[in-house]
Coordinates of N, CA and C in Angstrom, one line a residue:
M1 N 105.9 106.5 113.2 CA 107.2 107.3 114.0 C 107.0 108.7 112.6
M2 N 106.3 109.3 113.0 CA 106.6 111.3 112.2 C 107.9 111.8 112.6
N3 N 108.9 112.2 111.6 CA 109.9 112.9 111.3 C 109.7 114.0 110.8
N4 N 110.6 115.0 111.5 CA 110.8 116.7 110.5 C 109.6 117.3 110.2
V5 N 108.6 117.6 111.3 CA 107.2 117.9 110.9 C 107.3 119.1 110.8
I6 N 106.6 119.8 109.0 CA 106.6 121.5 108.7 C 105.1 121.3 108.7
E7 N 104.6 122.6 109.2 CA 103.2 122.7 109.6 C 103.4 124.2 109.6
F8 N 102.4 124.4 108.4 CA 101.3 125.9 109.0 C 100.3 126.2 108.0
D9 N 99.3 126.7 108.4 CA 97.9 127.0 108.2 C 97.3 126.3 107.1
G10 N 97.0 125.1 107.6 CA 96.5 124.4 106.7 C 97.2 123.2 105.4
I11 N 98.4 123.4 106.2 CA 99.4 122.1 105.0 C 100.2 121.6 106.1
K12 N 100.6 120.6 105.8 CA 101.6 119.5 107.1 C 102.6 118.4 106.0
F13 N 103.6 119.1 106.5 CA 104.6 118.2 105.9 C 105.2 117.0 107.0
W14 N 105.6 115.5 106.6 CA 106.5 115.2 107.8 C 107.0 113.7 106.8
V15 N 107.8 112.8 107.4 CA 108.3 111.3 106.6 C 107.8 110.4 107.5
D16 N 107.0 109.0 107.0 CA 106.8 108.1 108.0 C 106.9 107.0 106.9
Q17 N 107.7 106.1 107.2 CA 107.8 104.5 106.6 C 108.1 105.1 105.2
D18 N 109.7 106.0 104.9 CA 109.9 106.2 104.2 C 109.1 107.0 102.8
I19 N 108.5 107.5 103.4 CA 107.4 108.0 102.5 C 106.8 109.6 102.4
I20 N 107.5 110.5 102.3 CA 107.3 111.8 102.4 C 105.0 112.2 102.2
H21 N 104.8 112.8 103.5 CA 103.4 112.8 103.4 C 103.2 114.7 103.7
C22 N 102.2 114.3 102.8 CA 101.5 115.8 102.7 C 100.3 115.9 103.0
N23 N 99.5 116.7 103.7 CA 97.9 117.2 104.1 C 97.9 118.3 103.8
L24 N 96.7 118.2 103.1 CA 96.4 119.9 102.7 C 95.5 120.0 103.2
D25 N 94.8 121.2 103.4 CA 93.0 121.7 103.4 C 93.0 122.8 102.8
N26 N 91.4 123.5 103.1 CA 91.4 124.7 102.1 C 92.1 125.8 103.1
V27 N 91.7 125.9 104.5 CA 92.6 126.9 104.8 C 94.2 127.3 103.9
F28 N 94.7 126.6 103.6 CA 96.2 127.0 102.7 C 95.7 127.6 101.8
F29 N 94.7 127.2 101.5 CA 94.6 128.1 99.5 C 94.2 129.2 99.9
K30 N 93.1 129.3 101.4 CA 92.4 130.5 101.5 C 93.8 131.6 101.8
K31 N 94.4 131.2 103.0 CA 95.3 131.8 103.4 C 96.7 132.2 102.6
H32 N 97.0 131.4 101.3 CA 98.1 131.4 100.5 C 97.6 131.6 99.3
K33 N 96.8 132.7 98.9 CA 96.2 132.6 97.4 C 97.6 132.6 96.2
N34 N 98.5 133.6 96.9 CA 99.5 134.4 96.0 C 100.9 133.3 96.1
V35 N 100.6 132.2 96.8 CA 102.1 131.5 97.5 C 102.7 131.0 96.2
N36 N 103.7 130.7 96.0 CA 104.2 129.9 94.5 C 104.0 128.2 95.2
I37 N 102.9 128.2 94.9 CA 102.9 125.8 95.6 C 104.2 125.1 94.5
E38 N 104.6 125.7 93.6 CA 105.5 124.3 92.7 C 106.9 124.7 93.7
E39 N 107.3 126.1 94.1 CA 108.4 126.4 94.8 C 108.3 125.9 96.0
L40 N 107.0 126.3 97.3 CA 107.1 125.5 98.0 C 107.6 124.1 98.3
F41 N 106.8 123.5 97.8 CA 107.0 122.1 97.6 C 108.6 121.9 97.0
S42 N 109.1 122.3 96.6 CA 110.3 122.1 95.9 C 111.5 122.7 96.8
N43 N 111.0 123.5 97.9 CA 111.6 123.5 99.1 C 112.3 123.1 100.2
V44 N 110.4 122.6 100.8 CA 110.2 121.2 101.5 C 110.7 119.9 101.4
I45 N 110.3 119.5 100.2 CA 110.5 118.1 99.9 C 112.3 117.5 99.9
P46 N 113.1 118.3 99.8 CA 114.3 118.2 100.0 C 114.9 118.3 101.6
V47 N 114.1 119.1 101.8 CA 114.4 118.8 103.7 C 114.6 117.9 104.3
L48 N 112.9 117.3 103.8 CA 112.4 115.9 104.6 C 113.0 115.1 104.3
S49 N 113.6 115.0 102.5 CA 114.4 113.5 102.1 C 115.6 113.5 102.5
N50 N 116.1 114.3 102.9 CA 117.5 114.0 103.1 C 118.5 113.7 101.9
G51 N 117.7 114.3 100.6 CA 118.6 113.7 99.5 C 118.1 112.1 99.1
K52 N 116.8 111.1 99.8 CA 116.8 110.3 99.0 C 115.1 110.5 98.1
Y53 N 115.5 109.5 97.5 CA 114.3 109.5 96.8 C 113.2 108.4 97.3
M54 N 112.2 109.3 97.9 CA 110.8 108.7 98.7 C 109.9 108.7 98.0
P55 N 108.6 108.1 97.6 CA 107.4 108.0 97.4 C 106.6 109.5 98.0
F56 N 105.9 110.3 97.5 CA 105.3 111.2 98.1 C 103.8 111.7 97.7
M57 N 103.0 111.2 99.3 CA 101.5 111.4 99.0 C 100.9 112.7 99.2
V58 N 100.4 113.2 98.7 CA 99.8 113.9 98.9 C 97.8 113.5 99.0
N59 N 97.3 114.3 100.5 CA 96.5 113.5 100.8 C 95.3 115.2 100.4
I60 N 94.9 114.9 99.6 CA 93.7 116.0 99.5 C 92.2 115.6 99.7
E61 N 91.9 114.5 100.5 CA 90.6 114.4 100.6 C 89.8 115.5 101.6
D62 N 90.6 116.6 102.3 CA 89.9 117.6 103.0 C 89.7 119.0 102.1
V63 N 90.2 118.5 100.8 CA 90.0 120.1 100.0 C 89.1 119.8 98.6
E64 N 88.4 121.1 98.9 CA 87.8 121.5 97.6 C 87.9 121.2 96.2
R65 N 86.6 120.9 95.3 CA 87.4 120.1 94.2 C 87.8 121.2 93.2
P66 N 87.6 122.1 93.2 CA 89.1 123.2 92.7 C 90.6 123.4 93.1
Y67 N 90.3 123.5 94.4 CA 91.7 123.4 95.0 C 92.4 122.2 94.6
A68 N 91.7 120.8 94.8 CA 92.3 120.0 94.7 C 93.1 119.6 93.3
L69 N 92.2 120.0 92.0 CA 92.8 119.4 90.8 C 93.6 120.6 91.0
K70 N 94.0 121.9 91.5 CA 94.7 123.0 91.1 C 95.9 122.2 91.6
I71 N 96.2 122.0 93.1 CA 97.3 121.2 93.4 C 98.0 119.5 92.6
F72 N 96.6 119.1 92.0 CA 97.2 118.2 91.4 C 98.1 118.2 90.2
N73 N 97.5 119.5 89.5 CA 97.9 119.7 88.2 C 99.3 120.3 88.1
I74 N 99.6 121.4 89.4 CA 101.1 121.8 89.6 C 101.7 120.6 89.7
I75 N 101.7 120.0 90.8 CA 102.5 118.6 91.5 C 102.9 117.7 89.8
S76 N 101.4 117.7 89.2 CA 101.6 116.7 88.1 C 102.9 117.4 87.1
K77 N 102.1 118.3 86.7 CA 103.1 118.7 85.5 C 104.7 119.5 86.3
S78 N 105.3 119.9 87.3 CA 106.3 120.3 87.8 C 107.3 119.2 87.8
S79 N 108.3 119.5 86.3 CA 109.5 118.5 86.1 C 110.9 119.0 87.7
Y80 N 110.3 119.8 88.1 CA 111.5 120.0 89.2 C 110.7 118.9 90.5
I81 N 109.9 118.8 90.8 CA 109.4 118.0 91.7 C 109.0 116.7 91.3
K82 N 109.0 116.2 90.3 CA 109.5 114.8 89.6 C 110.7 114.5 89.9
R83 N 111.7 115.3 89.8 CA 113.1 114.8 89.8 C 113.4 114.7 91.7
L84 N 112.9 115.2 92.1 CA 112.8 115.0 93.9 C 112.1 113.8 94.6
V85 N 111.3 113.2 94.2 CA 110.5 111.8 94.7 C 110.6 110.8 93.8
L86 N 110.2 110.0 94.5 CA 110.4 108.6 93.6 C 108.9 108.4 92.6
S87 N 107.9 108.8 93.3 CA 106.6 108.3 92.8 C 105.7 109.4 93.4
R88 N 104.3 110.0 92.9 CA 103.3 111.0 93.5 C 102.2 110.1 93.5
I89 N 101.4 110.2 94.8 CA 99.9 109.5 95.4 C 99.6 110.6 95.9
F90 N 98.3 110.6 95.4 CA 97.0 111.2 95.6 C 96.2 110.5 96.4
L91 N 95.7 110.8 97.7 CA 94.6 110.5 98.3 C 93.7 111.4 98.4
V92 N 92.3 111.1 97.5 CA 91.5 111.5 97.1 C 90.0 111.6 98.1
N93 N 88.9 112.1 98.3 CA 88.1 111.3 99.0 C 86.5 111.2 98.3
S94 N 86.7 111.0 96.8 CA 85.8 110.8 96.2 C 85.7 109.8 94.7
T95 N 84.8 109.1 94.8 CA 84.9 108.5 93.0 C 85.1 108.8 91.9
G96 N 84.0 110.3 92.2 CA 84.5 111.6 91.0 C 85.8 112.1 90.8
L97 N 86.1 112.7 92.3 CA 87.5 113.0 91.5 C 88.5 112.1 91.1
K98 N 88.5 111.0 91.9 CA 89.8 109.8 91.6 C 89.0 109.9 89.8
V99 N 87.8 109.8 89.1 CA 87.8 109.5 87.7 C 88.4 110.7 87.0
I100 N 88.5 111.7 87.3 CA 88.8 112.9 87.3 C 90.1 113.5 86.9
L101 N 91.1 113.0 87.9 CA 92.4 113.2 88.4 C 93.0 111.3 87.2
S102 N 92.0 111.0 87.3 CA 92.5 110.1 86.4 C 92.3 109.5 84.7
L103 N 91.4 110.7 84.2 CA 91.8 111.2 83.3 C 92.6 112.4 82.4
N104 N 93.0 112.8 83.8 CA 94.6 113.8 83.4 C 95.5 113.2 83.5
N105 N 95.6 112.1 83.9 CA 96.7 110.9 83.6 C 96.9 110.5 82.9
L106 N 95.7 110.4 82.1 CA 95.7 109.4 80.5 C 96.1 110.3 79.4
I107 N 95.4 111.6 79.5 CA 95.5 113.2 79.0 C 97.2 113.2 78.4
V108 N 97.6 114.0 79.8 CA 99.1 114.0 80.0 C 99.6 112.7 80.5
K109 N 100.5 112.0 79.1 CA 101.2 111.2 79.3 C 102.7 111.3 80.1
Q110 N 103.2 110.6 81.0 CA 104.3 110.7 81.6 C 105.2 108.9 81.9
A111 N 106.2 109.6 82.2 CA 106.7 107.9 82.1 C 106.5 107.4 83.4
V112 N 106.6 107.9 84.5 CA 106.1 107.9 85.9 C 104.3 108.2 86.4
P113 N 103.5 107.6 86.0 CA 102.0 108.8 86.2 C 102.2 109.0 87.6
N114 N 101.0 109.5 87.8 CA 101.0 109.7 89.6 C 99.6 108.6 89.7
K115 N 100.0 108.4 90.4 CA 98.8 107.4 91.9 C 97.7 107.8 92.4
I116 N 96.2 107.5 92.1 CA 95.2 108.1 92.9 C 94.6 107.2 93.6
Y117 N 94.5 107.2 95.0 CA 93.8 106.2 96.2 C 92.3 106.7 96.6
R118 N 91.9 106.5 97.0 CA 90.6 106.8 98.2 C 90.9 105.8 98.9
S119 N 91.9 104.5 99.2 CA 91.9 104.3 100.7 C 93.2 104.6 101.2
Y120 N 93.3 105.4 102.2 CA 94.8 105.1 102.5 C 95.8 104.2 102.5
N121 N 95.4 102.7 103.1 CA 96.1 101.5 103.1 C 96.2 101.1 101.9
A122 N 96.0 101.4 101.1 CA 96.1 101.0 99.5 C 97.5 101.8 99.2
A123 N 97.3 103.3 99.5 CA 97.8 104.2 99.0 C 99.6 103.4 99.9
I124 N 99.3 103.3 100.8 CA 100.4 103.1 101.8 C 100.8 102.0 101.2
K125 N 100.2 100.7 100.6 CA 100.9 100.0 100.4 C 101.1 100.1 99.0
Y126 N 101.1 100.7 98.2 CA 101.7 101.0 96.7 C 103.1 102.1 97.1
C127 N 103.0 102.6 98.3 CA 104.4 103.5 98.5 C 105.2 102.5 98.9
K128 N 105.1 101.5 99.6 CA 105.8 100.8 100.5 C 106.7 100.1 99.1
K129 N 106.0 99.5 98.4 CA 106.4 98.3 97.3 C 107.3 99.1 96.5
D130 N 106.7 100.3 95.7 CA 107.4 101.0 95.1 C 109.0 101.1 95.5
Y131 N 109.1 101.8 96.9 CA 109.9 102.3 97.7 C 111.4 101.3 97.6
M132 N 110.3 99.7 97.8 CA 111.5 98.6 98.0 C 112.1 98.6 96.4
I133 N 110.9 98.4 95.7 CA 111.5 98.1 94.1 C 113.0 98.9 93.9
F134 N 112.5 100.4 94.2 CA 113.4 101.0 93.7 C 114.9 100.8 94.2
N135 N 114.4 100.8 95.3 CA 115.9 99.9 96.7 C 116.5 98.5 96.4
E136 N 116.0 97.8 96.1 CA 116.2 96.5 95.2 C 116.9 96.7 93.9
V137 N 116.3 97.8 93.0 CA 117.1 97.6 91.7 C 118.5 99.0 92.1
S138 N 118.4 99.6 92.9 CA 119.4 100.8 93.4 C 120.6 99.7 93.6
E139 N 120.5 98.7 94.9 CA 120.9 98.0 95.4 C 122.0 97.2 94.6
H140 N 121.6 96.4 93.3 CA 121.8 95.6 92.3 C 122.0 96.0 91.3
G141 N 121.8 97.4 90.9 CA 122.5 97.7 89.7 C 121.8 97.6 88.7
F142 N 121.8 97.7 87.1 CA 121.0 97.1 86.1 C 122.0 96.6 85.4
S143 N 122.3 95.0 85.6 CA 123.0 94.0 85.4 C 121.8 93.4 84.1

C-alpha cells in the first residue's frame, strides 16, 4: 500500500512497508539540472516519514551511470539526509555500477554505510530487517 505519493518529472517518492522509496529516471536530471537535490530530498523525506526513522531506498536502475554516481554521492555525503533516515539503500541495474558504488563505500568511511543491491527483493528484505532491529532496540532501550 503506497502512502503519500509525491511525483513529478522523473522522480517519485512514497512510503510502503515502513520504507521511504524513491524512483528516479534520466528525465529528472535533464529537466532539473540546477535543482538542489540535497535540499529537495531533505524537504520531501520529513513529509513522508512523519518523524519516524525509516530506511530510504533509492532506485537508480533507470538512471544513466553519470547521474547514478551524482545522486549516490549527494545522498551519501549529506549529513542532513543521514539524520533523517535509518539507512540508505540503492537499487542498481548492473554489477559494474554496484562495484563502483561499493568501492565508494570503502573509500568514504561511514558509521552506517550505504547498502547497494541489484535485487529488489533482497533490498526490501534488508530494509525490513533494519527497521525491525531499530524498533526492537528503541523499545527496549540500551540496557
